[in-house]
Short mmCIF file of C-alpha atoms and ligand atoms in Angstrom, two decimals:
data_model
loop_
_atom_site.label_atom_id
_atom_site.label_comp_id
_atom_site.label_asym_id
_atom_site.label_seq_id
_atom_site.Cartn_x
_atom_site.Cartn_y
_atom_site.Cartn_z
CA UNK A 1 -51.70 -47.05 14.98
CA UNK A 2 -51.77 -43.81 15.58
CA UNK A 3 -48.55 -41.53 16.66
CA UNK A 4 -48.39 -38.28 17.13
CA UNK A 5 -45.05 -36.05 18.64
CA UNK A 6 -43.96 -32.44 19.64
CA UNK A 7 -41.60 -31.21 16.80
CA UNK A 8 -39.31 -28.06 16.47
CA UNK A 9 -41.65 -24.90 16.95
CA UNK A 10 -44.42 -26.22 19.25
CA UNK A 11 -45.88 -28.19 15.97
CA UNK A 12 -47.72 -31.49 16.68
CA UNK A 13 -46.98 -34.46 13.74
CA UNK A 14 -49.40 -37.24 13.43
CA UNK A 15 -47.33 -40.07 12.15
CA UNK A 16 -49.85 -42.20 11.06
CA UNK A 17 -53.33 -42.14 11.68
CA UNK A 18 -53.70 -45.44 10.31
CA UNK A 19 -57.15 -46.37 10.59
CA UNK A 20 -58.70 -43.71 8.76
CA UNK A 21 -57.32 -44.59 5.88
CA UNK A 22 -59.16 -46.01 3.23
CA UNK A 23 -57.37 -49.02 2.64
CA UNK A 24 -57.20 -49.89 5.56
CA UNK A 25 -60.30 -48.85 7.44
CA UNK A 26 -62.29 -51.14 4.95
CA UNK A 27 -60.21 -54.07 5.29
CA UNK A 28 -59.49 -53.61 1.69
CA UNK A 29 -57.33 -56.17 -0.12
CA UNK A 30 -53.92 -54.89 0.34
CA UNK A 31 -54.64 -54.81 4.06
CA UNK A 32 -55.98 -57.69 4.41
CA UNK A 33 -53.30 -59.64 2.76
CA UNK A 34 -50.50 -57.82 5.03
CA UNK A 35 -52.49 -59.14 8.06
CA UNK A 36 -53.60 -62.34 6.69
CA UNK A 37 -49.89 -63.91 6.47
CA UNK A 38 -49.78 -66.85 8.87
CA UNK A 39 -46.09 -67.08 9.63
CA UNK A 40 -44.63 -64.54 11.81
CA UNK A 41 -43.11 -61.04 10.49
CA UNK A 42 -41.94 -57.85 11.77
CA UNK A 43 -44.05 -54.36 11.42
CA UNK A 44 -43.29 -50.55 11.09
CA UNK A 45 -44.53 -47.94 8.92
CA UNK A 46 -42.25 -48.04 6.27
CA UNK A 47 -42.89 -51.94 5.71
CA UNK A 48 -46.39 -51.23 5.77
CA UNK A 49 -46.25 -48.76 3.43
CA UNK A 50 -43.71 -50.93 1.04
CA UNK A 51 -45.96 -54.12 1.29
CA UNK A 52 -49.07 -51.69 0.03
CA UNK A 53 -47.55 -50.97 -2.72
CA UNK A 54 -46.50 -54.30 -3.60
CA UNK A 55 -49.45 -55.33 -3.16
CA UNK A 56 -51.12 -52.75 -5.41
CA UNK A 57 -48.46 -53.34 -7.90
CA UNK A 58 -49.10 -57.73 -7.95
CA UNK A 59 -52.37 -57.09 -8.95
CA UNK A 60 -52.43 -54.16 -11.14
CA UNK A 61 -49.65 -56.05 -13.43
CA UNK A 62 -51.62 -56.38 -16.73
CA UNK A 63 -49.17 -57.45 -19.16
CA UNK A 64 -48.87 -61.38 -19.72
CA UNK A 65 -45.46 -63.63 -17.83
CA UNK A 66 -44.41 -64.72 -14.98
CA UNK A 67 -43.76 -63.27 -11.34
CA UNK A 68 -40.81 -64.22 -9.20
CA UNK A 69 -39.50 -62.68 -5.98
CA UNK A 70 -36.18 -62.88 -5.10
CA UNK A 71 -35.50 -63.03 -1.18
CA UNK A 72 -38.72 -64.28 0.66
CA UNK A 73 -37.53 -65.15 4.06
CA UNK A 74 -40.31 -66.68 6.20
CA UNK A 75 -43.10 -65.49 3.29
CA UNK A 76 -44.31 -62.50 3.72
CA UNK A 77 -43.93 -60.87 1.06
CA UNK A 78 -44.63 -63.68 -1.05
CA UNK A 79 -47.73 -64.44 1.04
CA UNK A 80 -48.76 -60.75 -0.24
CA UNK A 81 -47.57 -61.06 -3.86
CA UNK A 82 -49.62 -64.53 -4.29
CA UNK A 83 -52.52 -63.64 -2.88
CA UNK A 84 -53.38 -60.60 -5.08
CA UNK A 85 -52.50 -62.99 -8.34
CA UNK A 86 -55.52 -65.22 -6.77
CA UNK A 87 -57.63 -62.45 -6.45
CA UNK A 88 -57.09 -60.70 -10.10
CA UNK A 89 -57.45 -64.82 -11.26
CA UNK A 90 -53.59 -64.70 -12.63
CA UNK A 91 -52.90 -68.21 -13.93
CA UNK A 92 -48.72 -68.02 -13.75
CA UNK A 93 -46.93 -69.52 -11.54
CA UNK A 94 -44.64 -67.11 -8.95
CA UNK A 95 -41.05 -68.46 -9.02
CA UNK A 96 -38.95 -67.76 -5.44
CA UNK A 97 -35.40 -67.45 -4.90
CA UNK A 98 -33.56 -67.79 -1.70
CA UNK A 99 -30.79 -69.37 -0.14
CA UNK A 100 -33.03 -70.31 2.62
CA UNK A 101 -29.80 -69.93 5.06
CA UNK A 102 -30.53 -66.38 5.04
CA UNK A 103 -27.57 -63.20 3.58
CA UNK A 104 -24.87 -64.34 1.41
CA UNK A 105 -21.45 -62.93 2.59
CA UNK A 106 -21.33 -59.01 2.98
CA UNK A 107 -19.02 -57.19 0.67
CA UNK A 108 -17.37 -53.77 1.49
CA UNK A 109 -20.11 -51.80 -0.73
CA UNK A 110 -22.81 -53.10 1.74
CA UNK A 111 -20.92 -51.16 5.06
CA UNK A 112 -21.44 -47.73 5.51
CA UNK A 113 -19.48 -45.63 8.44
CA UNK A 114 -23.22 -42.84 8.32
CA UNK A 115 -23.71 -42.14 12.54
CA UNK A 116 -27.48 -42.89 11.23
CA UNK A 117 -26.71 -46.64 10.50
CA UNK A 118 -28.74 -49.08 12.89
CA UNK A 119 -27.32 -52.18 14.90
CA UNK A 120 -28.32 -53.47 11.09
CA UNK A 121 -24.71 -52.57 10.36
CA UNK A 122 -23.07 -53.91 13.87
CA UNK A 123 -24.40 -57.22 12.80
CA UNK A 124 -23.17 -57.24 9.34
CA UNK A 125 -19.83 -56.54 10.41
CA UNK A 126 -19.91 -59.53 12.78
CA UNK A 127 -20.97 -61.86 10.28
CA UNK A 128 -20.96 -64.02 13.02
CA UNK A 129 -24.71 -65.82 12.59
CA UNK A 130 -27.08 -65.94 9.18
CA UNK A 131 -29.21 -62.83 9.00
CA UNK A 132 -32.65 -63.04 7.66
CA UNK A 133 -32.70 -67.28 7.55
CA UNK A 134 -35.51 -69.00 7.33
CA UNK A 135 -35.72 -72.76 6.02
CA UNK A 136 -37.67 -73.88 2.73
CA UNK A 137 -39.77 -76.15 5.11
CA UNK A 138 -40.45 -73.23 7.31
CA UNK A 139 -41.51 -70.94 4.40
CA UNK A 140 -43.71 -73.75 2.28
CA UNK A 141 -45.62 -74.26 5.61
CA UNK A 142 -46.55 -70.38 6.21
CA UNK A 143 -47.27 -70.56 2.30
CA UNK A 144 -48.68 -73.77 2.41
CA UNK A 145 -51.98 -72.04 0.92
CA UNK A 146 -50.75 -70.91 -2.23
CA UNK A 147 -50.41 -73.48 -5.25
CA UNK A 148 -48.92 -71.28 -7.72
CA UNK A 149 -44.96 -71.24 -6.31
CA UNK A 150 -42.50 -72.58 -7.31
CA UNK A 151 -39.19 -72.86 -5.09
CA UNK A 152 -35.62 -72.37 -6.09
CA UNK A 153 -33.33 -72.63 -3.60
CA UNK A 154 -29.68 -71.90 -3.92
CA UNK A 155 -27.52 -68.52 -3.75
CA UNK A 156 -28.22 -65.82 -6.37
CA UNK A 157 -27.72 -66.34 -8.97
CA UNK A 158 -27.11 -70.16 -9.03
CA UNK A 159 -30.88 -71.07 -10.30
CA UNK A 160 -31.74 -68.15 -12.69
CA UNK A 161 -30.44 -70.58 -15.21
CA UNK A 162 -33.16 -72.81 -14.77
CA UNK A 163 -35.58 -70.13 -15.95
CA UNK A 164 -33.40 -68.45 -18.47
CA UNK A 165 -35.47 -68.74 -21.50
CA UNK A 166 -38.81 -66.66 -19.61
CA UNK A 167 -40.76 -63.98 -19.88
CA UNK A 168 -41.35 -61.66 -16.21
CA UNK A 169 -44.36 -59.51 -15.63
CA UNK A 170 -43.60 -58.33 -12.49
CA UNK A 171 -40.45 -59.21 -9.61
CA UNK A 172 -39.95 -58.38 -6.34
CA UNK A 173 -36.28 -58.43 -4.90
CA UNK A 174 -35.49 -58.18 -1.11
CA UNK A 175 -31.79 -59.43 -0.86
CA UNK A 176 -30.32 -56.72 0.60
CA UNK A 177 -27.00 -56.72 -0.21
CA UNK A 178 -25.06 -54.83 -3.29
CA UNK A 179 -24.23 -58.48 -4.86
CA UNK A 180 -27.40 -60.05 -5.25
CA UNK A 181 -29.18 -57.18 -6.05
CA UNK A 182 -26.62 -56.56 -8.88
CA UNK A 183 -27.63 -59.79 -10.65
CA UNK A 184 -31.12 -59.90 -9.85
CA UNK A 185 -31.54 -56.58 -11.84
CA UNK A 186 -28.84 -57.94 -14.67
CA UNK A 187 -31.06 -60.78 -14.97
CA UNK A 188 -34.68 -60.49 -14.73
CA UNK A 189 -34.46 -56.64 -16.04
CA UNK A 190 -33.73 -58.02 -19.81
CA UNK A 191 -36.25 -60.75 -19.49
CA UNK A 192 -39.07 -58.28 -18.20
CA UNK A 193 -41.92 -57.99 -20.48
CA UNK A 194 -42.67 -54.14 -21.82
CA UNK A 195 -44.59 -53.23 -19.11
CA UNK A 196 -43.49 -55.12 -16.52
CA UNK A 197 -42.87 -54.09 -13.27
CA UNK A 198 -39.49 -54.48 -10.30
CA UNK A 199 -40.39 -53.77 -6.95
CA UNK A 200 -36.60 -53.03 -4.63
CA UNK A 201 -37.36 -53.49 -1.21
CA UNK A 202 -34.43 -52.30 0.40
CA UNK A 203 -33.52 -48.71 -1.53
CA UNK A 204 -32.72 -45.45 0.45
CA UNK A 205 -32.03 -47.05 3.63
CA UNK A 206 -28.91 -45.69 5.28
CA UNK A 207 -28.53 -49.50 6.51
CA UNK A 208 -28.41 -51.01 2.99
CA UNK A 209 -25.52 -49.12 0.76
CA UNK A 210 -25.08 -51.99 -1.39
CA UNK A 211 -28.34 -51.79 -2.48
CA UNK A 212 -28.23 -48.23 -3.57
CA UNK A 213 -24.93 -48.68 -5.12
CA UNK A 214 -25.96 -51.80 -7.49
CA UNK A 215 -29.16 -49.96 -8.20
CA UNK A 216 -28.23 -46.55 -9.09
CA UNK A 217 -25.37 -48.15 -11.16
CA UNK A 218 -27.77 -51.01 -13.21
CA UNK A 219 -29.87 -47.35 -14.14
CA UNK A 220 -27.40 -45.29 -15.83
CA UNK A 221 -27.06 -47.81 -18.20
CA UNK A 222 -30.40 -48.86 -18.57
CA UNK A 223 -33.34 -46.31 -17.85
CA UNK A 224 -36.35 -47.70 -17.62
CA UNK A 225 -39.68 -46.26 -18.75
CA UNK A 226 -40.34 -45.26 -14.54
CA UNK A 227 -38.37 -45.21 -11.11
CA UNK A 228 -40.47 -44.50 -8.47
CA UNK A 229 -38.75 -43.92 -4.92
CA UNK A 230 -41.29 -44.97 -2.01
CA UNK A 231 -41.55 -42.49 0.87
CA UNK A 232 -39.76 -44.40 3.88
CA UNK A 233 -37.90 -46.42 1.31
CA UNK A 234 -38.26 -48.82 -1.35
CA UNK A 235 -38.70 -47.97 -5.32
CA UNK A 236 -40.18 -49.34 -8.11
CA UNK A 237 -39.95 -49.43 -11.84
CA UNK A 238 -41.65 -49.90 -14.75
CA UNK A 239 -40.00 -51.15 -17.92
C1 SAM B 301 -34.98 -59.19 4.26
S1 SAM B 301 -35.15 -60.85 3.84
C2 SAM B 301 -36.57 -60.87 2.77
C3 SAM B 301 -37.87 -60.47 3.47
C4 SAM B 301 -39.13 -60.81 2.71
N1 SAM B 301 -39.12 -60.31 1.35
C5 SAM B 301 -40.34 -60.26 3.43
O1 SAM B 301 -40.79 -59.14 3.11
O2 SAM B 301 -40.85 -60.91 4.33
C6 SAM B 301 -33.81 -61.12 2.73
C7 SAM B 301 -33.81 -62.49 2.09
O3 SAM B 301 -32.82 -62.52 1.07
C8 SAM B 301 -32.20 -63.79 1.05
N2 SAM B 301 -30.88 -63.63 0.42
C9 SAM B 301 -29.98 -62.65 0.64
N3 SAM B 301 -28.88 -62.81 -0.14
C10 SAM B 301 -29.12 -63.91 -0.91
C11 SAM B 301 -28.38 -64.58 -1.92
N4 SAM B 301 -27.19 -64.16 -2.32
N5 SAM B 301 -28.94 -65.68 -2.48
C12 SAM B 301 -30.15 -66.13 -2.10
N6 SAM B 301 -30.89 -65.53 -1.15
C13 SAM B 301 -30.39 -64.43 -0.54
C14 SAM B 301 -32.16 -64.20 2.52
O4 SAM B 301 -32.07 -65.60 2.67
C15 SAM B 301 -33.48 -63.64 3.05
O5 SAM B 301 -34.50 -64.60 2.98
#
């Protein structure tokens, strides 16, 4: 993937001269689980560059509990987060949340009037078909390789009480919207082990307010040891 355009002052950008980098011109790992997935999923550069680092993340998590991910839609993601615990021989199991009927209903925090907003934001206005749904059938078929996960399905945050008394080493939360993401982080953030790592998929995106907003808000009262903003979006942080 390589893309390269004209900008202001005669300058030429690459974009992405994708295959020269090292991990992905060896079919390292990270890359290979991205491409490896056998359900279908979309692609850009930002994704790519989110799913690395999740990737690199899953298996670089060295203190001891369990992983979760909360919004998994067809499995991507999860396909990525299992497959490096095989590979670094990670024993726990990796807990999923989703509603498996796709977004729960959008709140006024998650609409933004920004000229920059995609057809992201026409659609959540309409409300008028599940975004992001995929069924648990669906999902433990593309996943159908990994032995380790364990599914919860139900609306955030119906089921966190059924693992209430854990430890987390490292979650992943894709939900999108300012509700969910609110009491993902209120939960999992108090039962993450020192250490431990949350991977947001969906911060700084001029489609996704909500996520910003419960974000920003769940860190001013609770700083954690690291916040890492991804280039193209996404953050992490380390407890
Ligand atoms: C963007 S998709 C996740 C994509 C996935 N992580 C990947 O990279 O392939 C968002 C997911 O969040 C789930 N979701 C959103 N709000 C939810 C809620 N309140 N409760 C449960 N699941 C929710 C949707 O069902 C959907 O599967």
């Amino acid at each position: 993937m390589t893309t390269s355009y004209t900008i202001e002052g005669g300058n030429v950008i690459n974009t992405a001269l994708w295959e020269r980098y090292v991990p992905t011109a060896d079919n390292a790992v990270d890359w290979k689980a991205y491409t490896s997935f056998r359900g279908r999923h979309n692609d850009s550069l930002g994704k790519r560059i989110r799913m690395l680092n999740l990737a690199q993340l899953a298996r670089q998590t060295y203190v001891p509990g369990i992983f979760a991910e909360c919004g998994c839609f067809r499995g991507h993601s999860t396909h990525i987060i299992a497959t490096m615990m095989r590979l670094t021989g990670r024993k726990d199991p990796l807990y999923v949340f989703d509603s498996f009927q796709g977004l729960s209903p959008v709140q006024p925090e998650d609409l933004t009037d920004d000229p920059r907003a995609s057809s992201i934001q026409d659609a959540l206005r309409a409300a008028d078909r599940p975004l992001f749904a995929a069924s648990l059938d669906d999902v433990k078929t593309n996943l159908a390789e990994h032995t380790n996960i364990q599914y919860f399905p139900g609306w955030i945050p119906e089921r966190f009480a059924d693992v209430a008394d854990e430890t987390f080493a490292f979650v992943h939360i894709d939900v999108d919207l300012y509700a969910p993401m609110r009491d993902c982080l209120a939960f999992f953030y108090p039962r993450l082990a020192k250490g431990g790592m949350i991977q947001i998929d969906d911060y700084n995106f001029i489609d996704w307010p909500g996520c910003n907003k419960a974000v920003n808000e769940f860190l001013a009262d609770n700083p954690p040891t690291l916040f890492v903003q991804l280039p193209l979006g996404g953050a992490f942080l380390v407890k």
